[in-house]
Tab-separated table of N, CA and C in Angstrom:
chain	number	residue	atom	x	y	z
A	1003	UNK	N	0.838	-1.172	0.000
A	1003	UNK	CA	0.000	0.000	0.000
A	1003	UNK	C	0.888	1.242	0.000
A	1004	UNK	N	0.612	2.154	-0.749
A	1004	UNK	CA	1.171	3.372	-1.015
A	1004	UNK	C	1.200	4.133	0.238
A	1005	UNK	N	1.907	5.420	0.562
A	1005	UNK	CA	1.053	6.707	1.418
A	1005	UNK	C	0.823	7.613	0.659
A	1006	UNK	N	1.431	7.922	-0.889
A	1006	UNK	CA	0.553	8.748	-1.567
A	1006	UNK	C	-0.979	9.023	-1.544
A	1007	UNK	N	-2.045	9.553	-1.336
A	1007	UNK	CA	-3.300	9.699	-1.816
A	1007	UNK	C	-3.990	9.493	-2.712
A	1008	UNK	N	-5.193	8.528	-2.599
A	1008	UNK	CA	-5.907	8.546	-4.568
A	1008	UNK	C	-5.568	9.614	-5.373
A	1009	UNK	N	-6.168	10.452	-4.661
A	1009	UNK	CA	-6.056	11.829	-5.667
A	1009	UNK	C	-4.932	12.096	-6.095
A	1010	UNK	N	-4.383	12.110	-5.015
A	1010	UNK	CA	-2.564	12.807	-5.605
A	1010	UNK	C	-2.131	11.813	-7.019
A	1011	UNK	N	-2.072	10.636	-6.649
A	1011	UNK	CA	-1.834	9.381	-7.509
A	1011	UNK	C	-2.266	9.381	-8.955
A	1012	UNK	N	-3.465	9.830	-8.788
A	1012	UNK	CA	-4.472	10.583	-9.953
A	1012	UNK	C	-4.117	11.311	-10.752
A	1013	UNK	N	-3.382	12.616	-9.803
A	1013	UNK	CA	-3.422	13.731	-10.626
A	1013	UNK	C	-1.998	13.480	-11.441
A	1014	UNK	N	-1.231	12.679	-10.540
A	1014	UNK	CA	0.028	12.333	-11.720
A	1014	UNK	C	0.204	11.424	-12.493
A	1015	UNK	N	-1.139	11.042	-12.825
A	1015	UNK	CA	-1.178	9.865	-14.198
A	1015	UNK	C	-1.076	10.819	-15.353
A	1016	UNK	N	-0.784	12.190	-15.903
A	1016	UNK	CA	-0.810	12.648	-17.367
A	1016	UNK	C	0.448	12.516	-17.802
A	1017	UNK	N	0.266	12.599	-18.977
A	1017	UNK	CA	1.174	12.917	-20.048
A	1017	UNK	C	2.427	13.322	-19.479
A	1018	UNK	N	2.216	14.216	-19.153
A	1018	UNK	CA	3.564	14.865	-17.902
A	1018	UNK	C	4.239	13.979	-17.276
A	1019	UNK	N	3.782	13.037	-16.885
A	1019	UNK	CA	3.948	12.213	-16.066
A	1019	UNK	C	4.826	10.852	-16.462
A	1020	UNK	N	4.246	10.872	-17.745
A	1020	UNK	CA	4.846	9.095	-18.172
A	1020	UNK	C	6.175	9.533	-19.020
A	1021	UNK	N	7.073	8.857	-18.998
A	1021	UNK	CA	8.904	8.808	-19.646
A	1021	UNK	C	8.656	8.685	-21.105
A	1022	UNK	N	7.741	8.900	-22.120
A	1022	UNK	CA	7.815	9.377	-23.601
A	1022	UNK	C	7.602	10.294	-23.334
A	1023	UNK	N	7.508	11.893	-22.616
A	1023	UNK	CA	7.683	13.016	-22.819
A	1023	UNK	C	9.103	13.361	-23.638
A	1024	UNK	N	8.626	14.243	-24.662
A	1024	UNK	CA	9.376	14.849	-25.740
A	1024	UNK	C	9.896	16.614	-25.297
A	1025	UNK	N	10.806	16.811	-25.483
A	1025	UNK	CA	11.524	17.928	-25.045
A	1025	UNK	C	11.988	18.437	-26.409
A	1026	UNK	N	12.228	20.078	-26.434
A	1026	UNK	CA	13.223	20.364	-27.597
A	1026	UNK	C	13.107	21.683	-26.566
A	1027	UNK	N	14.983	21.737	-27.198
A	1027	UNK	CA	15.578	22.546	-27.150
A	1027	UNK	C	15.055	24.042	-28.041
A	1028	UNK	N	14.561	25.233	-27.274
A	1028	UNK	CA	14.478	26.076	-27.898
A	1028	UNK	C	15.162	27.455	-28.466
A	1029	UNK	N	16.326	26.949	-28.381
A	1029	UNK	CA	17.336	27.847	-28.734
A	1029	UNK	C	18.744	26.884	-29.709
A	1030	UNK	N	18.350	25.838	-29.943
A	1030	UNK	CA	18.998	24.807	-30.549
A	1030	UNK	C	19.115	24.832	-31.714
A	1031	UNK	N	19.602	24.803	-32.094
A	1031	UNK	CA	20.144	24.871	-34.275
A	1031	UNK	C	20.349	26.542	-34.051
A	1032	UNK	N	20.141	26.482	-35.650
A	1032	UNK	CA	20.919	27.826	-36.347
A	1032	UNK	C	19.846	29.032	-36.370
A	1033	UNK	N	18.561	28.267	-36.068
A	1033	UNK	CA	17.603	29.360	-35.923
A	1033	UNK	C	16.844	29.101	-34.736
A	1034	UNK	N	16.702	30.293	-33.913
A	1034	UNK	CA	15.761	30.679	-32.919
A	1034	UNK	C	13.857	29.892	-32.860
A	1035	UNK	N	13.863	29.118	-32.392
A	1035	UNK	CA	12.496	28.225	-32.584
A	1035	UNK	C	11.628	29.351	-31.896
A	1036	UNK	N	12.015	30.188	-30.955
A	1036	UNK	CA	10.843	30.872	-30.040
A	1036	UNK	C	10.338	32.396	-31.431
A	1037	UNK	N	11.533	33.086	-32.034
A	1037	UNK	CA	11.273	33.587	-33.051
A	1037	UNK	C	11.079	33.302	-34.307
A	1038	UNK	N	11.072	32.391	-34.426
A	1038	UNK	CA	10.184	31.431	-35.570
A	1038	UNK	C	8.982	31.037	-35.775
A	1039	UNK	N	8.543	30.623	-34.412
A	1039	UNK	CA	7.288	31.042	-33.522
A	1039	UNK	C	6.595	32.146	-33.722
A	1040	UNK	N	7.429	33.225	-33.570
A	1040	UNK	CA	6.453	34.122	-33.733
A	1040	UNK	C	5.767	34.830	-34.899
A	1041	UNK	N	6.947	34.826	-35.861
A	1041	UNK	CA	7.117	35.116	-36.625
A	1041	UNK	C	5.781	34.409	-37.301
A	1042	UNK	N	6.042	32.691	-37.621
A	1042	UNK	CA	5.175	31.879	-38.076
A	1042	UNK	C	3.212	32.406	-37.415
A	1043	UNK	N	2.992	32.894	-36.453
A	1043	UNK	CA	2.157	32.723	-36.310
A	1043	UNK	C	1.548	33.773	-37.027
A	1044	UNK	N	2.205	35.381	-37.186
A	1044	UNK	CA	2.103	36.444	-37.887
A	1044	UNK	C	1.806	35.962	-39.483
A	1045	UNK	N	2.678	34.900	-39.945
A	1045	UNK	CA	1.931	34.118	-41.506
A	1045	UNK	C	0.607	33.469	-41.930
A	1046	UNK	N	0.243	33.024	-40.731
A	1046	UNK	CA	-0.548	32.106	-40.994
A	1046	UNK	C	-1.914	32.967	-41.588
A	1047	UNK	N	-2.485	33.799	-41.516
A	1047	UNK	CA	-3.651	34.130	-42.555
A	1047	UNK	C	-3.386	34.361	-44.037
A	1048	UNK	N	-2.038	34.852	-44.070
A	1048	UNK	CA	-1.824	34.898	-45.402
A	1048	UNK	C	-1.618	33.496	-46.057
A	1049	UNK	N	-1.020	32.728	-45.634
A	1049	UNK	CA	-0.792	31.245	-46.248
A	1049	UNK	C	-2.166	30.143	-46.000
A	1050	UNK	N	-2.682	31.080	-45.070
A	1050	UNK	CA	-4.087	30.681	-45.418
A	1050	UNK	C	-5.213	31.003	-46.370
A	1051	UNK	N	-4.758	31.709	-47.016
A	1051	UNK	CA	-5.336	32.605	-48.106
A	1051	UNK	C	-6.678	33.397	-47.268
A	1052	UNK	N	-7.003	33.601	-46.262
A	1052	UNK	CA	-7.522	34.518	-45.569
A	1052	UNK	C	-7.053	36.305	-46.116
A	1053	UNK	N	-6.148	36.734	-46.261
A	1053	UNK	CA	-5.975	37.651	-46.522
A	1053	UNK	C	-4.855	38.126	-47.465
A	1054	UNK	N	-4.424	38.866	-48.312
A	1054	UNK	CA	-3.269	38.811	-48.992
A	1054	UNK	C	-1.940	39.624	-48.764
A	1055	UNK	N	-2.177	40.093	-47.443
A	1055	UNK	CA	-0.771	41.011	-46.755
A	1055	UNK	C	-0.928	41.045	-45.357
A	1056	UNK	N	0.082	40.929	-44.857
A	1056	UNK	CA	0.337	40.530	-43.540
A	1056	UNK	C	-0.671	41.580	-42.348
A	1057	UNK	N	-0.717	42.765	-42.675
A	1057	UNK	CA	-1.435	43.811	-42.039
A	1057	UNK	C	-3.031	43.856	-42.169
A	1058	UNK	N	-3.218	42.764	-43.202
A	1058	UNK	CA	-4.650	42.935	-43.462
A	1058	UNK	C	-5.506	41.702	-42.600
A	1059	UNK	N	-5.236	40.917	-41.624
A	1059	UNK	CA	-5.898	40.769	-40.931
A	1059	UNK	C	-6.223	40.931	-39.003
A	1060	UNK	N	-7.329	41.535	-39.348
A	1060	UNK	CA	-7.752	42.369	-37.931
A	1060	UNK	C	-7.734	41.411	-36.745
A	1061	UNK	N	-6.970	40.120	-36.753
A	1061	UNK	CA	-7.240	39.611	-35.288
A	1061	UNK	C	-6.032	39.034	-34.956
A	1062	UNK	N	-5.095	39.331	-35.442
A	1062	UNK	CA	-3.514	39.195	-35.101
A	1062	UNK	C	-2.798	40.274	-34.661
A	1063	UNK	N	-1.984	39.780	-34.206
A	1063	UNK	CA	-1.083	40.696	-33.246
A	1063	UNK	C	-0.217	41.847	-34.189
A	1064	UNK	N	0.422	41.338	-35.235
A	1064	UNK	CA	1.185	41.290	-35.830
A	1064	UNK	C	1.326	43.613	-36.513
A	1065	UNK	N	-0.575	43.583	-36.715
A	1065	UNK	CA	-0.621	45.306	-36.749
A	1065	UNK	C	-0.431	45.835	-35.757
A	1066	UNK	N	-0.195	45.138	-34.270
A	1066	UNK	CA	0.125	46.015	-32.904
A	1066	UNK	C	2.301	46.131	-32.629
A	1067	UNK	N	2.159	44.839	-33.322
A	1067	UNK	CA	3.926	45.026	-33.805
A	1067	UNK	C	4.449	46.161	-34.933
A	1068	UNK	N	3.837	45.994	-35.393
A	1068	UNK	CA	4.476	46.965	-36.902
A	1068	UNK	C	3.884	48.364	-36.638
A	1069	UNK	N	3.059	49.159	-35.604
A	1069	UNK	CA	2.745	50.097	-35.150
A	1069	UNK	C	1.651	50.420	-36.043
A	1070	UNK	N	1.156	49.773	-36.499
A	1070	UNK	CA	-0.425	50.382	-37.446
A	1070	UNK	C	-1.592	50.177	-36.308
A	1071	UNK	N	-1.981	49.682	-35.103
A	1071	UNK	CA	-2.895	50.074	-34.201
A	1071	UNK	C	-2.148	49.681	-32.921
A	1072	UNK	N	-2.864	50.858	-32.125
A	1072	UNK	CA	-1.952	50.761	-30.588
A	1072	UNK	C	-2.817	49.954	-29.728
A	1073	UNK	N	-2.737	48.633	-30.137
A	1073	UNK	CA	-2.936	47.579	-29.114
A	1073	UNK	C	-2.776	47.665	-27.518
A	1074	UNK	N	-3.071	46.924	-26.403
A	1074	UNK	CA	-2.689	47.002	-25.351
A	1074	UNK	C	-2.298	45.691	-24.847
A	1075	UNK	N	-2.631	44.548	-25.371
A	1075	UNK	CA	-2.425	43.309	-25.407
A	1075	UNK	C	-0.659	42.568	-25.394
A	1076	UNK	N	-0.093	43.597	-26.282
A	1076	UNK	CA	1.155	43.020	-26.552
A	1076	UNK	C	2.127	43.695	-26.123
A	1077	UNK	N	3.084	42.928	-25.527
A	1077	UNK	CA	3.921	43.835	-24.295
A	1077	UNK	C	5.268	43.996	-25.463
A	1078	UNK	N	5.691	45.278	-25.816
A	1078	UNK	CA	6.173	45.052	-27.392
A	1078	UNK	C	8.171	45.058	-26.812
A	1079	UNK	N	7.712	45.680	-25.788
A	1079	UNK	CA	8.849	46.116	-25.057
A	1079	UNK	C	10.119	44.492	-24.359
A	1080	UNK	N	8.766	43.761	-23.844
A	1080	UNK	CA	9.378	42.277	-23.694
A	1080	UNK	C	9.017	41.885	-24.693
A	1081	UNK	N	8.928	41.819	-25.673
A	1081	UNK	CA	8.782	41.025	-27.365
A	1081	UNK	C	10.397	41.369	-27.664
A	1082	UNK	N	10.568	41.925	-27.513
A	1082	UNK	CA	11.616	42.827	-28.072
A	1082	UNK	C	13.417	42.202	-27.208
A	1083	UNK	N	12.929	42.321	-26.015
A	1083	UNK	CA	13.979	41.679	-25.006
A	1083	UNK	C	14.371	40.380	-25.349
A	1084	UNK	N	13.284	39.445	-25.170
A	1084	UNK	CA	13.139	38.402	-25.654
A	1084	UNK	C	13.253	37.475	-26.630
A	1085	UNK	N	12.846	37.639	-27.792
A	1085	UNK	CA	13.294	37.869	-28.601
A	1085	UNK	C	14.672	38.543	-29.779
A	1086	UNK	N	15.220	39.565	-28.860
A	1086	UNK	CA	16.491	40.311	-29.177
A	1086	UNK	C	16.038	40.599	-30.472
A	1087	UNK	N	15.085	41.141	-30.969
A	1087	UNK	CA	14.146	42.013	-32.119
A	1087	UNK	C	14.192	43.585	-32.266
A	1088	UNK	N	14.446	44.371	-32.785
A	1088	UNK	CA	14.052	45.473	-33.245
A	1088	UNK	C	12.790	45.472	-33.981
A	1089	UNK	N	11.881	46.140	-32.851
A	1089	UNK	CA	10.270	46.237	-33.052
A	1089	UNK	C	10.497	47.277	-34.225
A	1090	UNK	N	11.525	47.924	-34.317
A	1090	UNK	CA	11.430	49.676	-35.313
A	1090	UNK	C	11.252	48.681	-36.139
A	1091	UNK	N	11.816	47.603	-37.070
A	1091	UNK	CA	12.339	47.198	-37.801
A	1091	UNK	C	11.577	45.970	-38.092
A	1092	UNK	N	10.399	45.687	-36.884
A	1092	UNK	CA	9.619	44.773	-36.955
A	1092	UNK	C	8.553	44.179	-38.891
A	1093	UNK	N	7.940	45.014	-38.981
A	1093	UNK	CA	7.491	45.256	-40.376
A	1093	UNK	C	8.332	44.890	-41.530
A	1094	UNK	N	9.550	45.018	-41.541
A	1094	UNK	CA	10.461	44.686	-42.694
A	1094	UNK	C	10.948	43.363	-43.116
A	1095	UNK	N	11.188	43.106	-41.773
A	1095	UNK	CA	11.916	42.215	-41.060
A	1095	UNK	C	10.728	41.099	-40.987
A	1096	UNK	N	9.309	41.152	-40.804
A	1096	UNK	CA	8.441	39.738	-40.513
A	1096	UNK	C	8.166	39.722	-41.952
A	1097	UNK	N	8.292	40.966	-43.277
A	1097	UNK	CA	7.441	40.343	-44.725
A	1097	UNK	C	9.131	39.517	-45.278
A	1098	UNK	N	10.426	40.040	-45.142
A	1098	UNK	CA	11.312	38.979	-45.884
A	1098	UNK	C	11.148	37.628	-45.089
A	1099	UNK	N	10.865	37.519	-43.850
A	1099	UNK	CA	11.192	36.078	-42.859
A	1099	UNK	C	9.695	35.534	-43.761
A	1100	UNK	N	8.490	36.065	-44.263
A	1100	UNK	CA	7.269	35.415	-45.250
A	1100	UNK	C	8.064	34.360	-45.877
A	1101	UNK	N	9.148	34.846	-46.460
A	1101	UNK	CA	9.788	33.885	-47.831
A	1101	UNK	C	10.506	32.921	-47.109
A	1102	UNK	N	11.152	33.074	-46.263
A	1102	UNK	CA	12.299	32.469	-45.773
A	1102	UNK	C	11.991	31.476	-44.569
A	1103	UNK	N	10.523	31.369	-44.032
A	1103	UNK	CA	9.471	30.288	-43.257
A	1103	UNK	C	9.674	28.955	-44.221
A	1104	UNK	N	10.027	28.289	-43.435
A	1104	UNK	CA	9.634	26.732	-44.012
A	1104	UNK	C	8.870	26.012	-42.695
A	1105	UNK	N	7.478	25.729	-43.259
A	1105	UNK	CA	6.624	25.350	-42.641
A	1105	UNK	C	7.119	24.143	-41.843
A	1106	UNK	N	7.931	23.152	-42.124
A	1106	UNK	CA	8.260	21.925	-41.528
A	1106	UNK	C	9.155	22.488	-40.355
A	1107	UNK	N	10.132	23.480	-40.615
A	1107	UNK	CA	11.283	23.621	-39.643
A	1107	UNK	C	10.578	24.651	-38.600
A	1108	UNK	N	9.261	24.914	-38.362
A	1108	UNK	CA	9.003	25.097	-36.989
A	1108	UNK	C	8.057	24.337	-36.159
A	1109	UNK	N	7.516	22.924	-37.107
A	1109	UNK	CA	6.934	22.188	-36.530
A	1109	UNK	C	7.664	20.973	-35.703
């Protein structure tokens, strides 16, 4: 008999829990996975054919980055830290990374 608790016992049966948990390194290879990330998520309406320029859809972050609406949502200041980004430079910088996304290498 255990002294753990049902419950307790319970709550550590997930995923979390069992030894096939998968890890990656997010700062590993030649490119930044956390700014790839972000970057990638700023694509996705356009490669969705939702819209045909990065600024043209209204429910992404991506017009509160490039300074076309003053959002309050996005802390641009830790985007920026974090990332090691120039927000000035944000806009230029997310339409060449459009071309240069390969959908597999941030999945």
């Amino acid at each position: 008999m255990s002294d753990t608790p049902e419950g307790v016992r319970h709550l550590l049966a997930g995923s979390l829990f069992r030894r096939r948990t998968k890890s990656k390194n997010l700062n590993e290879g030649k490119n930044n996975y956390v700014e790839q990330a972000f970057h990638y998520i700023h694509q996705n309406p356009v490669k969705a054919l939702l819209c045909n320029e990065l600024h043209e859809w209204d429910f992404s972050s991506y017009r509160d980055y490039a300074g076309l609406r003053n959002g309050k949502l996005c802390n641009k200041e830790l985007t920026e830290q974090l990332l090691n980004l120039d927000i000035e430079r944000f806009e230029e910088y997310s339409k060449s990374f459009c071309g240069d996304l390969n959908e597999k290498e941030i999945m």
